[in-house]
Amino acid sequence: MPANSIWRVVGVGVASGFLSGLFGVGGGILMVPCMVLLLGMDQRQATGTSLGAMVLISAAGLSGFIWNDSVAYAPGLLIFAGSAIGVIAGTWLLNRLPMSVLQAGFAVLLLLTAVRFLAAGAGGDGHSGITLWLALGYVVCGLATGLLSGTMGVGGGIIMIPVMILLFGFVPPAAKGTSLLVIFPTSILGTLRNRRSGNIHPKLSVLVGISGVASAFVGAVGANQLSTRLATGLFAVLLVVVAVQMMRQAKQSR
């Protein structure tokens, strides 16, 4: 790989790691388009490679939230139970599903979520007194997260975090830390399946992941210092940016 390409890869990893730690997402929303536009990868290869890099990046970000005691373990395990099923289905669909309609629909959903996100405040801790129905809700949230991870190469935090805050009453730091708790094992499952189907560049995936480890930890520690209002506003902006990106991808796919 040429030297300038290596520095591009490192840059993608550092930026994606910081984004992952600060917002509690996997970083694929930045990695996938960068791999396509800067490194010349096709969409499926970029999706699989991004998911592989998330293994290291999400682990580093998660450690930052654990350091600040901002992880809800029981809800995270329940969400992962659904996510494990969803990511298997998502990676199977990756080679079979026309992406344009799914991308456009998801973009609209993100825009509506951003508006709702700004109109609502954060509630309690979201993990006291888990009932049967609440547990089922966590599993369903995980199922949607896994499907998104497998088909689009993003960690699923852009679904999990608004749901945990708006529906389950999490405060932003706990939502972000719990999101990364789910993304870490989900990305491992997705990576193993993508490797079998050939939708991953292993060496590139490792290089991007290693490049983002330090910045992911820094971003996670910084996320705990943000005020609730600022954290909510920044995440709403992130949702809008991702929505616009997906609309553009949908248009190109058509």
Coordinates of C-alpha atoms in Angstrom, one line a residue:
M1 CA 0.0 0.0 0.0
P2 CA 1.5 3.5 -0.9
A3 CA 2.5 5.7 1.9
N4 CA -0.1 8.3 1.2
S5 CA -2.8 5.6 1.3
I6 CA -1.5 4.4 4.7
W7 CA -1.8 7.9 6.1
R8 CA -5.4 8.1 4.8
V9 CA -6.2 4.8 6.5
V10 CA -4.7 6.1 9.8
G11 CA -6.6 9.3 9.5
V12 CA -9.9 7.5 8.9
G13 CA -9.2 5.3 12.0
V14 CA -8.3 8.3 14.3
A15 CA -11.4 10.3 13.2
S16 CA -13.7 7.3 13.4
G17 CA -12.4 6.3 16.8
F18 CA -13.0 9.8 18.3
L19 CA -16.5 9.9 16.8
S20 CA -17.2 6.4 18.3
G21 CA -16.1 7.4 21.7
L22 CA -17.7 10.8 21.8
F23 CA -21.1 9.6 20.5
G24 CA -21.2 5.9 21.5
V25 CA -21.5 4.7 18.0
G26 CA -19.4 2.2 16.1
G27 CA -17.8 4.8 13.7
G28 CA -18.9 3.1 10.5
I29 CA -21.0 6.1 9.5
L30 CA -17.6 7.8 8.8
M31 CA -15.5 4.7 7.9
V32 CA -17.7 3.3 5.2
P33 CA -18.0 6.5 3.0
C34 CA -14.3 7.2 3.6
M35 CA -13.3 3.8 2.5
V36 CA -15.4 4.1 -0.6
L37 CA -14.3 7.6 -1.6
L38 CA -10.7 7.8 -0.4
L39 CA -9.6 4.1 -0.7
G40 CA -11.6 3.1 -3.7
M41 CA -13.3 0.1 -2.0
D42 CA -16.7 -1.2 -3.2
Q43 CA -19.7 -0.7 -0.8
R44 CA -19.9 -4.3 0.4
Q45 CA -16.2 -4.6 1.0
A46 CA -16.2 -1.2 2.9
T47 CA -19.1 -2.3 5.0
G48 CA -17.5 -5.5 6.1
T49 CA -14.1 -3.9 6.7
S50 CA -15.7 -1.2 8.7
L51 CA -17.4 -3.7 10.9
G52 CA -14.1 -5.5 11.5
A53 CA -12.4 -2.2 12.6
M54 CA -15.2 -1.6 15.1
V55 CA -14.1 -4.5 17.2
L56 CA -11.0 -2.6 18.4
I57 CA -12.5 0.8 18.3
S58 CA -15.6 -0.1 20.2
A59 CA -13.6 -1.9 22.8
A60 CA -11.4 1.2 23.4
G61 CA -14.5 3.5 23.6
L62 CA -16.2 1.1 26.0
S63 CA -13.2 1.1 28.3
G64 CA -13.5 4.9 28.6
F65 CA -17.2 4.6 29.7
I66 CA -16.4 1.8 32.1
W67 CA -13.7 4.0 33.6
N68 CA -16.4 6.6 34.3
D69 CA -19.0 4.0 35.5
S70 CA -21.4 4.9 32.6
V71 CA -22.4 1.4 31.4
A72 CA -25.7 -0.4 32.2
Y73 CA -24.8 -4.1 32.0
A74 CA -28.1 -5.9 32.3
P75 CA -29.9 -3.8 29.6
G76 CA -26.8 -4.1 27.4
L77 CA -26.8 -7.9 27.6
L78 CA -30.5 -8.0 26.7
I79 CA -30.0 -5.7 23.7
F80 CA -27.1 -7.9 22.6
A81 CA -29.3 -11.0 22.7
G82 CA -31.5 -9.4 20.0
S83 CA -28.5 -7.9 18.2
A84 CA -26.8 -11.3 17.9
I85 CA -29.8 -12.5 15.9
G86 CA -30.1 -9.3 13.9
V87 CA -26.5 -9.1 12.8
I88 CA -26.6 -12.7 11.4
A89 CA -29.7 -11.8 9.4
G90 CA -28.2 -8.5 8.3
T91 CA -25.0 -10.0 7.0
W92 CA -27.1 -12.6 5.1
L93 CA -29.2 -9.8 3.5
L94 CA -26.1 -7.7 2.6
N95 CA -25.5 -9.8 -0.6
R96 CA -29.2 -10.1 -1.5
L97 CA -31.0 -6.8 -0.6
P98 CA -31.3 -3.7 -2.9
M99 CA -29.9 -1.0 -0.7
S100 CA -31.4 2.1 -2.1
V101 CA -34.9 1.8 -0.7
L102 CA -33.6 0.7 2.7
Q103 CA -31.2 3.6 2.9
A104 CA -33.8 6.2 1.9
G105 CA -36.3 4.9 4.5
F106 CA -33.7 4.8 7.2
A107 CA -32.7 8.4 6.4
V108 CA -36.2 9.6 6.8
L109 CA -36.4 7.7 10.1
L110 CA -33.2 9.4 11.3
L111 CA -34.5 12.9 10.5
L112 CA -37.7 12.3 12.4
T113 CA -35.7 10.9 15.3
A114 CA -33.5 14.0 15.3
V115 CA -36.5 16.2 15.6
R116 CA -38.0 14.1 18.4
F117 CA -34.6 13.9 20.1
L118 CA -34.3 17.7 20.4
A119 CA -37.9 18.0 21.7
A120 CA -37.4 15.6 24.6
G121 CA -35.2 15.6 27.6
A122 CA -33.3 12.7 29.2
G123 CA -35.0 10.7 32.0
G124 CA -33.5 8.5 34.7
D125 CA -31.0 5.8 34.7
G126 CA -33.1 3.4 32.5
H127 CA -32.0 0.2 34.3
S128 CA -33.8 0.1 37.6
G129 CA -36.5 -2.6 38.0
I130 CA -36.4 -4.4 34.7
T131 CA -39.8 -6.0 33.9
L132 CA -40.7 -8.7 31.4
W133 CA -42.0 -6.1 28.9
L134 CA -39.0 -3.9 29.4
A135 CA -36.7 -6.8 28.8
L136 CA -38.6 -7.6 25.6
G137 CA -38.2 -4.0 24.5
Y138 CA -34.5 -4.2 25.0
V139 CA -34.3 -7.4 22.9
V140 CA -36.4 -5.8 20.0
C141 CA -34.1 -2.8 20.1
G142 CA -31.1 -5.1 19.8
L143 CA -32.7 -6.9 16.8
A144 CA -33.1 -3.7 14.9
T145 CA -29.5 -2.7 15.9
G146 CA -28.1 -6.0 14.6
L147 CA -29.9 -5.7 11.3
L148 CA -28.5 -2.2 10.8
S149 CA -25.0 -3.4 11.6
G150 CA -25.0 -6.3 9.3
T151 CA -26.5 -4.5 6.2
M152 CA -24.9 -1.1 6.4
G153 CA -21.7 -1.6 8.4
V154 CA -22.6 0.8 11.2
G155 CA -22.5 -0.1 14.8
G156 CA -26.1 0.5 15.5
G157 CA -25.6 3.2 18.1
I158 CA -27.6 5.7 16.0
I159 CA -30.6 3.5 16.7
M160 CA -29.8 2.4 20.2
I161 CA -28.9 5.7 21.8
P162 CA -32.1 7.6 20.8
V163 CA -34.2 4.6 21.8
M164 CA -32.5 4.2 25.2
I165 CA -32.9 7.9 25.9
L166 CA -36.4 8.5 24.6
L167 CA -38.1 5.2 25.4
F168 CA -36.0 3.7 28.3
G169 CA -35.1 6.9 30.2
F170 CA -31.3 6.7 30.0
V171 CA -29.1 9.8 30.5
P172 CA -26.7 10.3 27.5
P173 CA -23.5 9.0 29.0
A174 CA -25.2 5.7 30.2
A175 CA -26.8 5.3 26.7
K176 CA -23.5 5.8 24.9
G177 CA -21.6 3.4 27.2
T178 CA -24.3 0.7 27.0
S179 CA -24.4 1.2 23.2
L180 CA -20.7 0.4 22.9
L181 CA -21.2 -2.6 25.2
V182 CA -23.6 -4.0 22.6
I183 CA -21.6 -2.9 19.6
F184 CA -18.4 -4.7 20.7
P185 CA -19.6 -8.3 20.6
T186 CA -22.0 -7.5 17.7
S187 CA -19.2 -6.3 15.5
I188 CA -17.2 -9.5 16.3
L189 CA -20.2 -11.7 15.1
G190 CA -20.6 -9.6 12.0
T191 CA -16.9 -9.7 11.2
L192 CA -16.8 -13.5 11.5
R193 CA -19.7 -13.9 9.1
N194 CA -18.3 -11.3 6.6
R195 CA -15.0 -13.1 6.6
R196 CA -16.7 -16.3 5.5
S197 CA -18.4 -14.5 2.6
G198 CA -15.3 -12.5 1.6
N199 CA -16.8 -9.1 2.4
I200 CA -13.8 -7.8 4.4
H201 CA -10.2 -6.7 3.9
P202 CA -8.6 -8.1 7.1
K203 CA -5.3 -6.1 7.1
L204 CA -7.0 -2.8 6.4
S205 CA -9.6 -3.6 9.0
V206 CA -6.9 -4.1 11.7
L207 CA -4.9 -1.0 10.6
V208 CA -8.0 1.2 10.9
G209 CA -9.0 -0.3 14.2
I210 CA -5.6 0.1 15.8
S211 CA -5.4 3.7 14.5
G212 CA -8.7 4.5 16.3
V213 CA -8.0 3.0 19.7
A214 CA -6.5 6.0 21.5
S215 CA -8.9 8.5 20.0
A216 CA -11.9 6.3 20.9
F217 CA -10.8 6.3 24.6
V218 CA -10.2 10.0 24.6
G219 CA -13.6 10.6 23.0
A220 CA -15.4 8.4 25.5
V221 CA -13.8 10.2 28.5
G222 CA -14.7 13.5 27.0
A223 CA -18.3 12.4 26.4
N224 CA -18.9 12.1 30.2
Q225 CA -18.0 15.8 30.6
L226 CA -20.6 17.1 28.2
S227 CA -23.8 18.7 29.5
T228 CA -27.0 16.8 28.7
R229 CA -28.3 19.6 26.5
L230 CA -25.1 19.8 24.5
A231 CA -24.8 16.0 24.2
T232 CA -28.4 15.8 22.9
G233 CA -27.9 18.6 20.4
L234 CA -24.7 17.2 19.0
F235 CA -26.2 13.8 18.6
A236 CA -29.2 15.2 16.8
V237 CA -26.8 17.0 14.4
L238 CA -25.0 13.6 13.9
L239 CA -28.4 12.0 13.0
V240 CA -29.1 14.6 10.4
V241 CA -25.6 14.3 8.9
V242 CA -26.0 10.5 8.6
A243 CA -29.5 10.9 7.1
V244 CA -28.2 13.2 4.4
Q245 CA -25.3 10.8 3.7
M246 CA -27.7 7.9 3.3
M247 CA -30.0 9.8 1.0
R248 CA -27.1 10.5 -1.2
Q249 CA -26.0 6.9 -1.2
A250 CA -29.6 5.8 -2.0
K251 CA -29.6 8.2 -5.0
Q252 CA -26.3 6.8 -6.3
S253 CA -27.5 3.2 -5.8
R254 CA -30.5 3.9 -8.1

